[in-house]
Coordinates of C-alpha atoms in Angstrom, one line a residue:
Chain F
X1053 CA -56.7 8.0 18.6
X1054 CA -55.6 11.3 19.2
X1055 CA -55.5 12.9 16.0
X1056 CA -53.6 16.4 17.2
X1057 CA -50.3 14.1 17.7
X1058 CA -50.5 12.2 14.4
X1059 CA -51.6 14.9 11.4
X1060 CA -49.2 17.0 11.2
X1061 CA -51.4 19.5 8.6
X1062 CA -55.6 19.3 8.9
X1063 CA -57.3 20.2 5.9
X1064 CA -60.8 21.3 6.2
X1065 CA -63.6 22.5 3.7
X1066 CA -61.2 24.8 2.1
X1067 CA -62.9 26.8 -0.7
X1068 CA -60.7 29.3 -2.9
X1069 CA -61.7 31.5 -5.2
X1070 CA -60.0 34.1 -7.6
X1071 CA -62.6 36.6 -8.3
X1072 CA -65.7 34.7 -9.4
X1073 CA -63.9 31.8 -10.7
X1074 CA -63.8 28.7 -8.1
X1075 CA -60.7 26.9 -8.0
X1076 CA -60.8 24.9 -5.3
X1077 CA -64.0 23.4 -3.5
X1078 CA -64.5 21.8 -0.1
X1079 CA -61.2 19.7 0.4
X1080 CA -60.4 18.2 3.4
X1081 CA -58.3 15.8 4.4
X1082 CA -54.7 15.0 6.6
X1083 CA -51.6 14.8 6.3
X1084 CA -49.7 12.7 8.9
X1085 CA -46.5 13.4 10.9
X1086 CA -43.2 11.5 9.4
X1087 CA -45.2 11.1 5.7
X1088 CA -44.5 12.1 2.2
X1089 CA -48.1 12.9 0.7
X1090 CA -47.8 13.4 -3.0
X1091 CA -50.6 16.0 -4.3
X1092 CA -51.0 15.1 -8.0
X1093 CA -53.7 16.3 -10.6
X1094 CA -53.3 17.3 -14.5
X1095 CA -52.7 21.2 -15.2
X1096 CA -55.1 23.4 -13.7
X1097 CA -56.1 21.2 -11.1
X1098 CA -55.8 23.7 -8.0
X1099 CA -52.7 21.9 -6.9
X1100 CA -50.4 24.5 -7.0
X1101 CA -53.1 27.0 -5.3
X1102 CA -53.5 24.6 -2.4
X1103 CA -49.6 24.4 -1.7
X1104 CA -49.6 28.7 -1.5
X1105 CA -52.8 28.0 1.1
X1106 CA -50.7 26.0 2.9
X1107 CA -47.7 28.0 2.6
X1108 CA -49.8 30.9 3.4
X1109 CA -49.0 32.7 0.2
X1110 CA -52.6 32.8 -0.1
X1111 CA -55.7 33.0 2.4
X1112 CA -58.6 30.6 1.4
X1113 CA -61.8 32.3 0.5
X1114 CA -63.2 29.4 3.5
X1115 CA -62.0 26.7 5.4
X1116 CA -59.2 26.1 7.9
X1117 CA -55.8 24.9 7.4
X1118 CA -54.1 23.5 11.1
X1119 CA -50.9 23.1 10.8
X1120 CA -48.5 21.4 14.0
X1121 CA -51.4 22.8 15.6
X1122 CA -51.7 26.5 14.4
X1123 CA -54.6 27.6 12.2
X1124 CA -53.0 29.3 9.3
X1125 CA -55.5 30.5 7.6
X1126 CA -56.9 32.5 10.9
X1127 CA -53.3 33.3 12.9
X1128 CA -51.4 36.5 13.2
X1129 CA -48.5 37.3 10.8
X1130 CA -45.9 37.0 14.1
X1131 CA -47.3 33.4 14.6
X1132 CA -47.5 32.4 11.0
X1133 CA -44.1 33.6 10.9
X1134 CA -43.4 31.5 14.1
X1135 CA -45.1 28.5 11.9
X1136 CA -42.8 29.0 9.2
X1137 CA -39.7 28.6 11.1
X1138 CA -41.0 25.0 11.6
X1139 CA -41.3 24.8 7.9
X1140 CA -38.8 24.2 4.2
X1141 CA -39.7 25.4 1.0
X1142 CA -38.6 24.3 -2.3
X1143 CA -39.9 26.0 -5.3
X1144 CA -40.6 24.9 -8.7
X1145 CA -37.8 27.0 -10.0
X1146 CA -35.8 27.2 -7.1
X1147 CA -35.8 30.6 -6.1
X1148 CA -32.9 31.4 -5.4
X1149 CA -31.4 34.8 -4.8
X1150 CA -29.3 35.5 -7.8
X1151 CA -27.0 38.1 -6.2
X1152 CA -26.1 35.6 -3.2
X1153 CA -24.1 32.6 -3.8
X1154 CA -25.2 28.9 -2.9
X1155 CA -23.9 28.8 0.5
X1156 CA -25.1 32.4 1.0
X1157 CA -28.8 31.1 -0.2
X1158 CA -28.6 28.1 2.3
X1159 CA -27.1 30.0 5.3
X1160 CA -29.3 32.9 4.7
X1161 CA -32.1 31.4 7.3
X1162 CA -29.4 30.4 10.0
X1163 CA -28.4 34.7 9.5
X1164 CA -31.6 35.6 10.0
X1165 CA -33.3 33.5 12.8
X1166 CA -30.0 32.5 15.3
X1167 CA -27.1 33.9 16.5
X1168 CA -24.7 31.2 15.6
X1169 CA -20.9 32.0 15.2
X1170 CA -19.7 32.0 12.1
X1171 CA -17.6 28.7 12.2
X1172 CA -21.1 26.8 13.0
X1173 CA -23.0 28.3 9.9
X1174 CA -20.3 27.1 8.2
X1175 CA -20.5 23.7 9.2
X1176 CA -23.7 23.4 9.4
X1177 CA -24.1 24.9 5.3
X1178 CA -21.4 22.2 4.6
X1179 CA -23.3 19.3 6.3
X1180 CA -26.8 20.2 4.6
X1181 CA -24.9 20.8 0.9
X1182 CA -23.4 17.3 1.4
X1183 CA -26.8 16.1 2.2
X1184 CA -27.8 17.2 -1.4
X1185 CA -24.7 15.9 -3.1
X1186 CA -23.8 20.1 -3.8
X1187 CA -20.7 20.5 -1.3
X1188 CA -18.5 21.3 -4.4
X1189 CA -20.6 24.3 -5.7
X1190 CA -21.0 25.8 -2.7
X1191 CA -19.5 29.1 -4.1
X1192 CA -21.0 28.9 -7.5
X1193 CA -23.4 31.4 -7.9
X1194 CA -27.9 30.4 -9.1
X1195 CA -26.7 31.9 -12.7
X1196 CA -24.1 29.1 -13.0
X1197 CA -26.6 26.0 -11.8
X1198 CA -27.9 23.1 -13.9
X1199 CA -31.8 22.5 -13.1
X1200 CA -31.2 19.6 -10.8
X1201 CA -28.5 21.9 -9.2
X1202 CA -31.2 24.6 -8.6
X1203 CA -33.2 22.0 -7.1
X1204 CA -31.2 20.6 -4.7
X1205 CA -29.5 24.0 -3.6
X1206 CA -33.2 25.0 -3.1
X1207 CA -33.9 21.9 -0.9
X1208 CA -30.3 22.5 0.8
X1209 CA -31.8 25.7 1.5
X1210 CA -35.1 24.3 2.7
X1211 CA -33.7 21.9 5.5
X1212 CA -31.5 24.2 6.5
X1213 CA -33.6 25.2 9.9
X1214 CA -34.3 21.7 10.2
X1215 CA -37.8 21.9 9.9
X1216 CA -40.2 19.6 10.8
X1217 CA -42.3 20.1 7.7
X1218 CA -40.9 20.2 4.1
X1219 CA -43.1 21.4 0.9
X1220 CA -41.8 20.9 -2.5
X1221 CA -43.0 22.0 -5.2
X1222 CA -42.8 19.9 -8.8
X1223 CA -39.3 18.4 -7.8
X1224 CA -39.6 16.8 -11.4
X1225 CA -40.1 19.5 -13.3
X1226 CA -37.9 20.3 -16.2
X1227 CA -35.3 17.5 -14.7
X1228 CA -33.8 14.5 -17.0
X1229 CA -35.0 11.2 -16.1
X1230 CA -31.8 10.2 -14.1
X1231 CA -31.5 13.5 -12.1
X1232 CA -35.0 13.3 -11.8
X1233 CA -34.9 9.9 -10.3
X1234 CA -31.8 11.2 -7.7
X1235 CA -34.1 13.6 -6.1
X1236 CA -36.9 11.2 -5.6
X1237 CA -34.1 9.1 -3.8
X1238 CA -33.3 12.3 -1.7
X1239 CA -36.5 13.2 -0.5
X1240 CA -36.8 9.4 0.7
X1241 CA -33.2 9.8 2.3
X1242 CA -34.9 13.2 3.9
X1243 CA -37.9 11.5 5.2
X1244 CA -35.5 8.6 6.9
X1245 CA -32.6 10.8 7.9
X1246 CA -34.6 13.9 9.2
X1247 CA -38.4 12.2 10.0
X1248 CA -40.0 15.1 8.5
X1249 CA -43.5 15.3 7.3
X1250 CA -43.0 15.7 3.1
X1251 CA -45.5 17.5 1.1
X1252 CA -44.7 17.1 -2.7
X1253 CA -46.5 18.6 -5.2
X1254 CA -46.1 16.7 -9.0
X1255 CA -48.0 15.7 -11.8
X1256 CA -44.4 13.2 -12.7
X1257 CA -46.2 9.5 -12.5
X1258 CA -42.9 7.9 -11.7
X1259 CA -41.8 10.2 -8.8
X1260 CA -45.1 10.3 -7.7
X1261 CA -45.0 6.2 -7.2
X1262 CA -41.7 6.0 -6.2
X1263 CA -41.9 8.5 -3.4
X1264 CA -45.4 8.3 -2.0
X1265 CA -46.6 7.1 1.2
X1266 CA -49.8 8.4 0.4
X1267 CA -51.4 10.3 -2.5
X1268 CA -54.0 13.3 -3.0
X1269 CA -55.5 13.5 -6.4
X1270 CA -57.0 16.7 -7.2
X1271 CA -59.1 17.3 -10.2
X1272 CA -62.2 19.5 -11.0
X1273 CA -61.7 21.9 -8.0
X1274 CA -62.4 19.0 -5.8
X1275 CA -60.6 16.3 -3.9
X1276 CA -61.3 13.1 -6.3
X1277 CA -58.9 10.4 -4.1
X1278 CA -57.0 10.4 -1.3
X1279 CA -55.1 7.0 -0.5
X1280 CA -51.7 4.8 -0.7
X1281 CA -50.4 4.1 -3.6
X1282 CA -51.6 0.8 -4.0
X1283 CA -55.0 2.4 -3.2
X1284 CA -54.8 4.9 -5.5
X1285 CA -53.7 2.3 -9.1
X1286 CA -56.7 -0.1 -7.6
X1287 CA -59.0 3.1 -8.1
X1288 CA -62.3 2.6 -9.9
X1289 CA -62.7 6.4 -10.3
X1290 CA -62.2 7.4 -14.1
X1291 CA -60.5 10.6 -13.5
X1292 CA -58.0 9.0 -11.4
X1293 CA -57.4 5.7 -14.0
X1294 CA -57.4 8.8 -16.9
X1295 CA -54.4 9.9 -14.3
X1296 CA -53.0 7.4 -14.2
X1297 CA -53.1 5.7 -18.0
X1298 CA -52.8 9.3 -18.8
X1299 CA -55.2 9.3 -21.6
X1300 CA -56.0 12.2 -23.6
X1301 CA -58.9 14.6 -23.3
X1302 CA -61.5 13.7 -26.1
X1303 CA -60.5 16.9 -28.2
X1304 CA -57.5 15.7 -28.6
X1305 CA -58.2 11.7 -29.8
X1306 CA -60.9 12.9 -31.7
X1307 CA -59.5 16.4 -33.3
X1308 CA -61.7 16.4 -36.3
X1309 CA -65.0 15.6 -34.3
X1310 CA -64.0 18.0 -31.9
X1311 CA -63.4 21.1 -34.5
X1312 CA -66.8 20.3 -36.4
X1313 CA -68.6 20.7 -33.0
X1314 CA -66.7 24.2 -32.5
X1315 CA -67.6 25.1 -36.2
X1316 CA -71.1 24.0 -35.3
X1317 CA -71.5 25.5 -32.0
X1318 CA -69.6 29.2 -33.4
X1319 CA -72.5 28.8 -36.6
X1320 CA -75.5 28.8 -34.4
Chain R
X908 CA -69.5 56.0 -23.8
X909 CA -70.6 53.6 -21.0
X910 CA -67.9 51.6 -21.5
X911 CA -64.8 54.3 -21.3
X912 CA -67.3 56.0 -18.4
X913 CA -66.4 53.0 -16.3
X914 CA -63.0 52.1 -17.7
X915 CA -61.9 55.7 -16.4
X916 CA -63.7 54.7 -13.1
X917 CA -62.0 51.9 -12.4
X918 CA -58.4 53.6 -13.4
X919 CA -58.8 56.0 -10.6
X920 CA -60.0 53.5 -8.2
X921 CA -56.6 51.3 -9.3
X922 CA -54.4 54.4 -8.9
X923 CA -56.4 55.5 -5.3
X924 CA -55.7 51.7 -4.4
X925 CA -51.7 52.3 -5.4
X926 CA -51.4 55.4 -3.9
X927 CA -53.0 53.9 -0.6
X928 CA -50.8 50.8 -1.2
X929 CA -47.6 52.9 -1.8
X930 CA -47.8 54.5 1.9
X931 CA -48.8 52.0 3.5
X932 CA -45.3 50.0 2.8
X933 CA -44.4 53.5 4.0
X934 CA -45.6 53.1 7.6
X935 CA -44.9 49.5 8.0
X936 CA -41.0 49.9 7.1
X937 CA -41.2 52.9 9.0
X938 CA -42.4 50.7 12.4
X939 CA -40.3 47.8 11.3
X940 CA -37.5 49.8 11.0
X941 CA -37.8 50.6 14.8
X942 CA -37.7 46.8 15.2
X943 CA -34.4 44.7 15.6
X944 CA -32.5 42.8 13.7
X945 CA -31.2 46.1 12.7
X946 CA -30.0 45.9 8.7
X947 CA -26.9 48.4 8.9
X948 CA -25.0 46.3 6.6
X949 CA -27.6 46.1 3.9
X950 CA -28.1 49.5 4.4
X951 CA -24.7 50.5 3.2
X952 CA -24.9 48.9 0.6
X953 CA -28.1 50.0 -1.3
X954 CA -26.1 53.5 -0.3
X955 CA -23.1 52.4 -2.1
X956 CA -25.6 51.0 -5.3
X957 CA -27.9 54.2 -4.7
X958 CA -25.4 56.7 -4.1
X959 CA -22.2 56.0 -4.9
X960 CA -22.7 54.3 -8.1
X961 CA -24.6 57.8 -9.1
X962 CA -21.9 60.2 -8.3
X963 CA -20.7 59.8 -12.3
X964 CA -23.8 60.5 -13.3
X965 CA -24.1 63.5 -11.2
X966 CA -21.0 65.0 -11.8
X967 CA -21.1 65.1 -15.2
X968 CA -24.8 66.1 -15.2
X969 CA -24.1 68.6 -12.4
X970 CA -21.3 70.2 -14.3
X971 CA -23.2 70.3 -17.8
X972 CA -26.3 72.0 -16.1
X973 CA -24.1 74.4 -14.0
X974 CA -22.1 75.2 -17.5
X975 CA -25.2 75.6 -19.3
X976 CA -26.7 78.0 -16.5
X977 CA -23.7 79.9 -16.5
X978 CA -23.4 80.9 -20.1
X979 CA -27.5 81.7 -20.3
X980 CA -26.8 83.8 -17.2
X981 CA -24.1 85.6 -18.4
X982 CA -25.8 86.7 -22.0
X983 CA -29.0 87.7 -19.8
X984 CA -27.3 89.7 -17.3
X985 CA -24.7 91.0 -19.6
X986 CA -27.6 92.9 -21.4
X987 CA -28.4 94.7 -18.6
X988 CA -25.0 95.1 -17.7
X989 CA -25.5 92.9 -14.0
X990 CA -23.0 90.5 -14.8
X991 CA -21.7 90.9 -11.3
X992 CA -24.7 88.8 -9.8
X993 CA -23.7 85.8 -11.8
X994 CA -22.7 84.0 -8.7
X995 CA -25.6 84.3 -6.8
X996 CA -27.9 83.3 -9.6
X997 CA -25.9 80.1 -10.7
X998 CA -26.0 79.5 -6.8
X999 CA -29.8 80.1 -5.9
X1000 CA -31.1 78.4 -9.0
X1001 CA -28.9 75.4 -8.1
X1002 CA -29.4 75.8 -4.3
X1003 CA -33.0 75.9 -4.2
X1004 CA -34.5 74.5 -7.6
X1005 CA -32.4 72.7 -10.0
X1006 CA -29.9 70.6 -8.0
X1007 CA -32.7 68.4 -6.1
X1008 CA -34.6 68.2 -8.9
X1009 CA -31.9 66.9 -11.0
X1010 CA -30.4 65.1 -8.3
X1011 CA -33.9 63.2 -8.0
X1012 CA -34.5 62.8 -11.9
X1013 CA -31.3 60.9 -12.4
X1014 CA -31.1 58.9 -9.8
X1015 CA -35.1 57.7 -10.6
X1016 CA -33.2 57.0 -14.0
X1017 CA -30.4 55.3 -13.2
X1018 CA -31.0 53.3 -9.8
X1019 CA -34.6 53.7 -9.2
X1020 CA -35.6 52.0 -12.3
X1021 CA -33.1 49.1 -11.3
X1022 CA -34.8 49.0 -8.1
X1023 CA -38.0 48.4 -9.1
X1024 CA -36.8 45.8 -11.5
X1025 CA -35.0 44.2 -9.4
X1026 CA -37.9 43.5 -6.8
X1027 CA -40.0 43.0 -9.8
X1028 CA -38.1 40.0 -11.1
X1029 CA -37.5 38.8 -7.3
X1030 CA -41.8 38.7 -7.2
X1031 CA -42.5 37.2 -10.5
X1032 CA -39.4 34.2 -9.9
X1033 CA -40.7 33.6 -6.5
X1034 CA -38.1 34.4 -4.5
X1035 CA -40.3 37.0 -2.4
X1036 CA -42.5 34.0 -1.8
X1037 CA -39.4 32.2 -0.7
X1038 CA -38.8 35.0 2.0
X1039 CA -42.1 35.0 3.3
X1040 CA -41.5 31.2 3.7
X1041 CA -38.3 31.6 5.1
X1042 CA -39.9 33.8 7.6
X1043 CA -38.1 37.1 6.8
X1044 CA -40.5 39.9 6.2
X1045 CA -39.7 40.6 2.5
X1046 CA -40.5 44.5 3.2
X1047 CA -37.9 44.9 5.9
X1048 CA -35.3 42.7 4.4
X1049 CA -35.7 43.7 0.4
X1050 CA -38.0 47.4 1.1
X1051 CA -36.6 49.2 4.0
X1052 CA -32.7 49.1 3.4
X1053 CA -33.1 50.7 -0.1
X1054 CA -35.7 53.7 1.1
X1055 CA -33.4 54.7 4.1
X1056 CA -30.2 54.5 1.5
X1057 CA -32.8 56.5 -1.3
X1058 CA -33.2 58.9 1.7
X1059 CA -29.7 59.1 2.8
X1060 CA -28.3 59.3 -0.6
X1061 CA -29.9 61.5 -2.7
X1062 CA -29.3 64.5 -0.2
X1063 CA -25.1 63.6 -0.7
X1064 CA -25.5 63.4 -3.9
X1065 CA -27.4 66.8 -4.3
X1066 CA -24.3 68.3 -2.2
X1067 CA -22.1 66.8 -5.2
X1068 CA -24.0 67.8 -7.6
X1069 CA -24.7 72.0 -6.1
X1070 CA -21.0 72.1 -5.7
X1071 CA -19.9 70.4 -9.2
X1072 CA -22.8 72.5 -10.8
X1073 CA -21.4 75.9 -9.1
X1074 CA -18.5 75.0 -10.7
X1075 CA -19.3 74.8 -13.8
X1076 CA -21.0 78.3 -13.6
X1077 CA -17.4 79.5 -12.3
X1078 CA -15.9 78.2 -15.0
X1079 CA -17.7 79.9 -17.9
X1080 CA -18.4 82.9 -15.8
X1081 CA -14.5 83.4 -14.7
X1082 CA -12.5 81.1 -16.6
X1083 CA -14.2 81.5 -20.1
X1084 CA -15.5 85.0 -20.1
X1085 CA -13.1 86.5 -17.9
X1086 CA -15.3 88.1 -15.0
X1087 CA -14.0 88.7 -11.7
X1088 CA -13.2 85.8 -9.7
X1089 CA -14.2 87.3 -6.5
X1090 CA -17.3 88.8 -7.9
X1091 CA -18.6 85.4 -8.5
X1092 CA -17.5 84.0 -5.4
X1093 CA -18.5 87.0 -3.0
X1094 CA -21.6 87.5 -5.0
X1095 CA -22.8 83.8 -4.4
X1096 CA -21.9 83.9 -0.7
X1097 CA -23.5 87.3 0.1
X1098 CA -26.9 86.3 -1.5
X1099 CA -27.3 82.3 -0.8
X1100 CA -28.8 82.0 3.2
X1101 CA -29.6 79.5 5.3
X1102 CA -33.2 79.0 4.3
X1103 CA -31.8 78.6 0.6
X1104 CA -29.6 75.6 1.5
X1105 CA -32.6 74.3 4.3
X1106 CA -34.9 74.6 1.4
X1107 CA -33.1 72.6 -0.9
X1108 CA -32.0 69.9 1.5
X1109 CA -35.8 69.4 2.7
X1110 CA -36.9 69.0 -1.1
X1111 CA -34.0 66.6 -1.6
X1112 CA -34.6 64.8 1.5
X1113 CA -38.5 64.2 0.5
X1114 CA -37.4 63.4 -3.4
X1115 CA -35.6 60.7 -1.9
X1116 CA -38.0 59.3 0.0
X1117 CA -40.7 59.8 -2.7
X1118 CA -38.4 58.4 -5.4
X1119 CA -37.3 55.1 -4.1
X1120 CA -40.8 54.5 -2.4
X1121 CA -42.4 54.6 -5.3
X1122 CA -39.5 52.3 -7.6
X1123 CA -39.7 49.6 -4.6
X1124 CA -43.3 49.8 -4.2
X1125 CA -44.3 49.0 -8.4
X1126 CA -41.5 46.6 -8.4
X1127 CA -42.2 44.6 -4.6
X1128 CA -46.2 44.8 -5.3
X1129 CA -46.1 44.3 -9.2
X1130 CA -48.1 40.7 -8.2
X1131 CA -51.0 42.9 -7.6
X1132 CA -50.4 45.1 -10.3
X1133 CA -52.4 44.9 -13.8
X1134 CA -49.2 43.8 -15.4
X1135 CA -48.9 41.3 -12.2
X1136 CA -49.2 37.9 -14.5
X1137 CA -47.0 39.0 -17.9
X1138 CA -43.7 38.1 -16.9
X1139 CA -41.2 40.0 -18.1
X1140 CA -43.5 42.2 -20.0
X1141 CA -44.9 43.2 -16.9
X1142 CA -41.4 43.9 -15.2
X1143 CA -41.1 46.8 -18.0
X1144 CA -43.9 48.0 -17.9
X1145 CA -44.0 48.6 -14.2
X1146 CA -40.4 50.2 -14.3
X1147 CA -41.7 52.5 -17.0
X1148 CA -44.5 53.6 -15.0
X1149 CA -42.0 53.7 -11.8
X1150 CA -39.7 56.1 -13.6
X1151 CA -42.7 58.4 -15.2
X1152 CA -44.8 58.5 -11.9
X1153 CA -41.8 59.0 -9.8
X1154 CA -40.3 62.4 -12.3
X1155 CA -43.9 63.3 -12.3
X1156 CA -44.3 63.0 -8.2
X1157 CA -40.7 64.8 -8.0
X1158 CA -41.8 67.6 -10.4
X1159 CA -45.5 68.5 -8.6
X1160 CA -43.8 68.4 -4.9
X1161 CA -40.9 70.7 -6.3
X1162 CA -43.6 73.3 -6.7
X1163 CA -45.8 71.9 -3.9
X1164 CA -42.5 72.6 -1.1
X1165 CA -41.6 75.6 -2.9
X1166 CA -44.7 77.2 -2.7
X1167 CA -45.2 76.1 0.9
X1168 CA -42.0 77.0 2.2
X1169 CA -41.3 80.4 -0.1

């Protein structure tokens, strides 16, 4: 099988560092064209420092990253720049530019990249903020948004080039359950509508499972599981059933046991 | 001993790093600037946030300084009975020393310390990552528009601010003491030459560059700044040191041009 036509992003032995501190170590894996891949793992988990590698935010201390064919991690700024016009990106907290309006934010890439008229940004902004259920706050400005309304302007904003890959970050995060719920249903919409290749990055059980065609669990600076999501609840690993059940860390069952072995330890 | 031995050590390499940092956003806007899409529009507006949101400011300044000049000048000269000069001292000392410097220190109060807030809180919220992503180079699209309205701008404003400040000197020296309105007039056009006025345009040309180069730079690279992962704390902190490093940079080249170009 040729593998060049069906991953759309190749992972391989990426190592990141900050300073002396390892974060990440060694991951590899795929992520194929026309899937959402869900990378999950508790706090601190690297999961957020992979998705700037992959962005590019941030060069990995080793490793490649190919993405729709170009290596990232080695390529010039005017063909990573070149990459990114392929790509959408919503942040965590939406980042948005507070002096521009929402359809200012969303036609912002269409300004910059083409030289359509006027009359088509506008239709094109319209058809992208109905896509997100936002047409009637197109002129409100990021001050006067809800959370989910941040969101999905920031994902308006992210499909506006139509791009062939979408990254969001914590779509979840800091939503209600219901508006949480109405995103998950968008990005499937997305994935059916636009056949992009999703990259979501959660720790929200319930999006996770309700979005994923596959999963990436990430925990102790390594790749622990990397599967569908019927793989991935059938997993023997005890990190991933910890995930999953979402069972406490032992200093936190066992507070008392925990502080005498502090006391103990700070003694000696 | 040791221990502030190698904590002074590694300040100077952080400020060497800065200072290195600082110019070379310097030379990349400068070559990207040469590069379409050309940002006229954006342009004119940092001008109109930069410049013409200053001119209160500078008036009022302009004419307290110029007022304040006048009235030292006059009780100087009066004692030794060369009140007739007043003109061309008000004039030079604006020309040449005061009205750039001025011109500089108030607009690194009032708009270069938004600046580098502003880019500040567009780092820390993400929304420079969200450029990069975009694929708009955040130094040509947030950087370059505000240094070339910083360098435009604070040479108008000078002109304001020599012309307000002359004024003022005119009106203590004519209007409140009663000297001779052509005195002060003739006087300041006899002595004030060419290389007066090129001297004080060049200083306020440079202050403008210097000034706004060094607000954007704290703000745009405050991620790589000591103060990079506190937030909002950090945001103040690096417009303090924007505003101190940037009348400090304005004050040493004032004498570094004038002793250059005397």
């Amino acid at each position: 099988m040729d593998t060049a036509t069906t991953n759309a992003i190749e992972i391989r032995d990426l190592v990141v560092d900050f300073g002396s501190r390892r974060i990440l170590e060694n991951i590899s894996f795929d992520i194929h064209q026309g899937e959402i891949m869900v990378i999950m793992g508790g706090s601190g988990a690297g999961k957020s420092t992979l998705l700037r590698c992959l962005l590019g935010l941030k060069a990995p201390t080793s490793g490649h990253i190919h993405m729709l064919g170009t290596d990232i991690c080695h390529a010039t700024k005017t063909d990573l720049y070149k990459m990114r016009e392929k790509m959408g990106v919503a942040f965590q907290g939406g980042a948005l530019f507070t002096s521009m309006s929402v359809a200012e934010n969303i036609q912002l890439p269409l300004r910059e990249h083409t030289n359509l008229d006027e009359n088509t940004i506008q239709i094109m902004t319209r058809i992208k903020l109905d896509m997100v259920n936002m047409l009637p706050h197109e002129n409100l400005m990021p001050s006067e948004l809800s959370g989910g309304m941040t969101k999905r302007a920031a994902l308006a904003r992210a499909i506006i080039m139509d791009p062939k890959l979408l990254f969001f970050d914590e779509p979840s995060a800091g939503l209600d359950p219901i508006t949480s719920a109405e995103l998950d249903e968008l990005i499937i919409k997305l994935k059916k509508s636009m056949k992009m290749t999703i990259v979501v990055v959660t720790h929200e059980l319930e999006s996770v499972f309700a979005i994923a065609d596959r999963i990436a669990i990430l925990g102790d600076r390594e790749l622990i599981q990397i599967g569908t999501p019927h793989e991935i609840k059938a997993s023997c690993d005890k990190r991933v059933i910890d995930l999953l059940n979402r069972t406490p860390r032992e200093s936190i069952v066992d507070s008392d046991a925990h502080l005498k072995r502090l006391t103990r330890n700070a003694q000696s | 001993m040791i221990k502030a031995i190698n904590e002074l050590g590694s300040n100077v390499l952080a400020s060497i790093e800065q200072i290195g940092r600082t110019f070379n956003l310097l030379v990349i806007i400068a070559w990207k600037l040469t590069q379409p899409p050309y940002q006229i529009y954006p342009i004119i507006k940092q001008m109109y946030f930069i410049g013409a949101r200053s001119l209160t400011v500078i008036i009022i300044s302009g004419v307290t300084i110029g007022m304040v000049l006048g009235l030292q000048f006059y009780n100087t000269l009066e004692r030794f009975g060369s009140v007739g000069v007043l003109g061309s001292a008000v004039a030079l000392s604006i020309i040449r020393e005061l009205g750039p410097v001025m011109t500089a220190l108030m607009v690194v109060g009032r708009a270069g310390s938004a600046i580098c807030a502003e880019l500040g809180i567009m780092r820390i919220s993400e929304q420079v990552d969200a450029l990069e992503c975009m694929a708009i180079a955040p130094d040509k699209y947030l950087v370059a528009p505000k240094l070339v309205a910083g360098i435009l701008s604070v040479p108008l404003l000078n002109f304001v601010f020599n012309v307000v400040a002359i004024g003022g000197g005119y009106y203590v020296g004519v209007v409140l003491f009663g000297m001779a309105e052509g005195s002060y007039i003739n006087g300041m056009i006899d002595s004030v030459v060419w290389s007066d006025v090129r001297l004080g345009l060049m200083k306020s040309l440079i202050f403008g560059m210097l000034i706004t180069l060094i607000c954007c730079a704290k703000g745009f690279y405050l991620h790589l700044s000591e103060h990079g992962s506190k937030g909002a704390e950090g945001v103040s902190r690096v417009t303090t040191d924007a505003v101190v490093i940037s009348s400090i940079a304005v004050l040493f080249c004032d004498f570094l041009i004038g002793a250059v170009m005397s």
